[in-house]
Amino acid sequence: MIVVDSSVWIDFFNGRPTPTTGRLLGLLGVEDILVGDLILCEVLQGFRSDTDALAARDALLSFTIVSMVGRDVALKASENYRFLRGRGVTVRKTIDLLIATFCIEGNHQLLHSDRDFGPISQILGLQLA
């Protein structure tokens, strides 16, 4: 399954053509897409218009929604953070580390356009879509 990060969904809902939104368009209806609860929150909180937020909410709820963080993912994410920091990489946003750890632990691919995921992929083996 493929997890699509909020960085891609935000560009998608803003109508911004990017390589990752193009990839997302190619995946729709072809691949199974997971929407994590953390991603759902990140995307929907950014809308200024209630009408746009409701339309995006309805669109996102058409995919499988999963809870991304429980005890095990939280513990593993903290280990991953310390491991990365020990190699000179500091992940800027905890939520990105949680999303990456969820994907690694669940063997999911991640489609993103956020620079924090590059080093996580290189060092921890996060699979990218």
mmCIF file of C-alpha atoms in Angstrom:
data_model
loop_
_atom_site.group_PDB
_atom_site.id
_atom_site.type_symbol
_atom_site.label_atom_id
_atom_site.label_comp_id
_atom_site.label_asym_id
_atom_site.label_seq_id
_atom_site.Cartn_x
_atom_site.Cartn_y
_atom_site.Cartn_z
ATOM 1 C CA MET A 1 0.000 0.000 0.000
ATOM 2 C CA ILE A 2 1.045 3.562 -0.586
ATOM 3 C CA VAL A 3 0.831 6.341 1.978
ATOM 4 C CA VAL A 4 0.555 9.805 0.438
ATOM 5 C CA ASP A 5 2.084 12.498 2.625
ATOM 6 C CA SER A 6 0.328 15.768 3.351
ATOM 7 C CA SER A 7 2.987 17.588 1.296
ATOM 8 C CA VAL A 8 1.560 15.909 -1.822
ATOM 9 C CA TRP A 9 -2.110 16.221 -0.852
ATOM 10 C CA ILE A 10 -1.709 19.943 -0.165
ATOM 11 C CA ASP A 11 -0.225 20.541 -3.620
ATOM 12 C CA PHE A 12 -2.945 18.316 -5.114
ATOM 13 C CA PHE A 13 -5.834 20.181 -3.487
ATOM 14 C CA ASN A 14 -4.247 23.525 -4.391
ATOM 15 C CA GLY A 15 -4.124 22.455 -8.044
ATOM 16 C CA ARG A 16 -0.340 22.732 -8.106
ATOM 17 C CA PRO A 17 1.110 20.490 -10.847
ATOM 18 C CA THR A 18 4.280 18.839 -9.531
ATOM 19 C CA PRO A 19 5.994 15.536 -10.261
ATOM 20 C CA THR A 20 4.466 14.079 -7.081
ATOM 21 C CA THR A 21 0.931 15.273 -7.807
ATOM 22 C CA GLY A 22 1.337 13.772 -11.270
ATOM 23 C CA ARG A 23 2.426 10.516 -9.652
ATOM 24 C CA LEU A 24 -0.589 10.681 -7.318
ATOM 25 C CA LEU A 25 -2.919 11.137 -10.291
ATOM 26 C CA GLY A 26 -1.376 8.053 -11.864
ATOM 27 C CA LEU A 27 -1.934 6.032 -8.696
ATOM 28 C CA LEU A 28 -5.584 6.955 -8.170
ATOM 29 C CA GLY A 29 -7.806 4.015 -8.992
ATOM 30 C CA VAL A 30 -4.767 1.828 -9.701
ATOM 31 C CA GLU A 31 -3.038 1.390 -6.327
ATOM 32 C CA ASP A 32 -4.381 1.093 -2.796
ATOM 33 C CA ILE A 33 -3.803 4.374 -0.993
ATOM 34 C CA LEU A 34 -3.752 4.740 2.770
ATOM 35 C CA VAL A 35 -4.521 8.034 4.467
ATOM 36 C CA GLY A 36 -3.122 8.234 7.962
ATOM 37 C CA ASP A 37 -4.984 10.087 10.666
ATOM 38 C CA LEU A 38 -1.987 12.394 11.138
ATOM 39 C CA ILE A 39 -1.979 13.233 7.428
ATOM 40 C CA LEU A 40 -5.750 13.723 7.413
ATOM 41 C CA CYS A 41 -5.398 16.279 10.214
ATOM 42 C CA GLU A 42 -2.432 18.069 8.613
ATOM 43 C CA VAL A 43 -4.197 18.450 5.277
ATOM 44 C CA LEU A 44 -7.607 19.516 6.551
ATOM 45 C CA GLN A 45 -6.342 22.040 9.092
ATOM 46 C CA GLY A 46 -4.810 24.117 6.302
ATOM 47 C CA PHE A 47 -8.015 24.997 4.473
ATOM 48 C CA ARG A 48 -9.351 28.522 4.947
ATOM 49 C CA SER A 49 -12.743 27.790 3.405
ATOM 50 C CA ASP A 50 -15.153 25.422 5.139
ATOM 51 C CA THR A 51 -16.542 24.428 1.750
ATOM 52 C CA ASP A 52 -13.090 23.450 0.465
ATOM 53 C CA ALA A 53 -12.269 21.643 3.707
ATOM 54 C CA LEU A 54 -15.475 19.604 3.497
ATOM 55 C CA ALA A 55 -14.843 18.700 -0.139
ATOM 56 C CA ALA A 56 -11.285 17.594 0.677
ATOM 57 C CA ARG A 57 -12.541 15.712 3.738
ATOM 58 C CA ASP A 58 -15.033 13.793 1.626
ATOM 59 C CA ALA A 59 -12.369 13.004 -0.970
ATOM 60 C CA LEU A 60 -9.861 11.792 1.630
ATOM 61 C CA LEU A 61 -12.449 9.717 3.476
ATOM 62 C CA SER A 62 -13.001 7.710 0.291
ATOM 63 C CA PHE A 63 -9.611 6.071 0.956
ATOM 64 C CA THR A 64 -8.697 3.675 3.736
ATOM 65 C CA ILE A 65 -8.042 5.722 6.889
ATOM 66 C CA VAL A 66 -5.609 4.294 9.438
ATOM 67 C CA SER A 67 -4.329 5.260 12.847
ATOM 68 C CA MET A 68 -0.601 5.828 12.471
ATOM 69 C CA VAL A 69 0.701 6.124 16.004
ATOM 70 C CA GLY A 70 0.345 3.786 18.897
ATOM 71 C CA ARG A 71 2.791 2.745 21.575
ATOM 72 C CA ASP A 72 4.982 0.624 19.288
ATOM 73 C CA VAL A 73 5.326 3.209 16.519
ATOM 74 C CA ALA A 74 5.985 5.966 19.079
ATOM 75 C CA LEU A 75 8.745 3.935 20.698
ATOM 76 C CA LYS A 76 10.317 2.961 17.384
ATOM 77 C CA ALA A 77 10.120 6.556 16.122
ATOM 78 C CA SER A 78 12.046 7.742 19.174
ATOM 79 C CA GLU A 79 14.701 5.088 18.476
ATOM 80 C CA ASN A 80 14.817 6.155 14.830
ATOM 81 C CA TYR A 81 15.228 9.812 15.816
ATOM 82 C CA ARG A 82 18.178 9.009 18.084
ATOM 83 C CA PHE A 83 19.723 6.734 15.441
ATOM 84 C CA LEU A 84 19.440 9.432 12.763
ATOM 85 C CA ARG A 85 20.753 12.123 15.094
ATOM 86 C CA GLY A 86 23.746 9.888 15.829
ATOM 87 C CA ARG A 87 24.482 9.953 12.109
ATOM 88 C CA GLY A 88 24.216 13.723 11.874
ATOM 89 C CA VAL A 89 20.616 13.910 10.617
ATOM 90 C CA THR A 90 18.045 15.873 12.571
ATOM 91 C CA VAL A 91 14.476 15.429 11.384
ATOM 92 C CA ARG A 92 12.779 18.833 11.620
ATOM 93 C CA LYS A 93 9.239 17.638 12.303
ATOM 94 C CA THR A 94 8.294 14.859 14.687
ATOM 95 C CA ILE A 95 5.168 14.150 12.657
ATOM 96 C CA ASP A 96 7.328 13.313 9.615
ATOM 97 C CA LEU A 97 9.346 10.892 11.702
ATOM 98 C CA LEU A 98 6.142 9.248 12.941
ATOM 99 C CA ILE A 99 4.792 8.926 9.393
ATOM 100 C CA ALA A 100 8.085 7.483 8.137
ATOM 101 C CA THR A 101 8.283 5.017 11.013
ATOM 102 C CA PHE A 102 4.687 3.909 10.397
ATOM 103 C CA CYS A 103 5.584 3.259 6.751
ATOM 104 C CA ILE A 104 8.806 1.415 7.580
ATOM 105 C CA GLU A 105 7.167 -0.778 10.207
ATOM 106 C CA GLY A 106 4.152 -1.519 7.991
ATOM 107 C CA ASN A 107 6.227 -2.024 4.837
ATOM 108 C CA HIS A 108 4.320 0.760 3.052
ATOM 109 C CA GLN A 109 5.681 3.028 0.342
ATOM 110 C CA LEU A 110 5.547 6.780 0.873
ATOM 111 C CA LEU A 111 4.815 9.376 -1.784
ATOM 112 C CA HIS A 112 6.068 12.752 -0.581
ATOM 113 C CA SER A 113 7.592 16.075 -1.552
ATOM 114 C CA ASP A 114 9.216 16.874 1.796
ATOM 115 C CA ARG A 115 12.991 16.989 2.189
ATOM 116 C CA ASP A 116 12.957 15.333 5.628
ATOM 117 C CA PHE A 117 12.084 11.980 4.105
ATOM 118 C CA GLY A 118 15.203 11.731 1.886
ATOM 119 C CA PRO A 119 17.694 10.975 4.661
ATOM 120 C CA ILE A 120 15.179 8.704 6.391
ATOM 121 C CA SER A 121 14.935 6.708 3.178
ATOM 122 C CA GLN A 122 18.681 6.548 2.695
ATOM 123 C CA ILE A 123 19.531 5.609 6.277
ATOM 124 C CA LEU A 124 16.522 3.669 7.557
ATOM 125 C CA GLY A 125 15.266 2.159 4.301
ATOM 126 C CA LEU A 126 11.947 4.013 3.984
ATOM 127 C CA GLN A 127 10.452 2.852 0.674
ATOM 128 C CA LEU A 128 9.463 5.691 -1.607
ATOM 129 C CA ALA A 129 6.689 5.559 -4.192
#
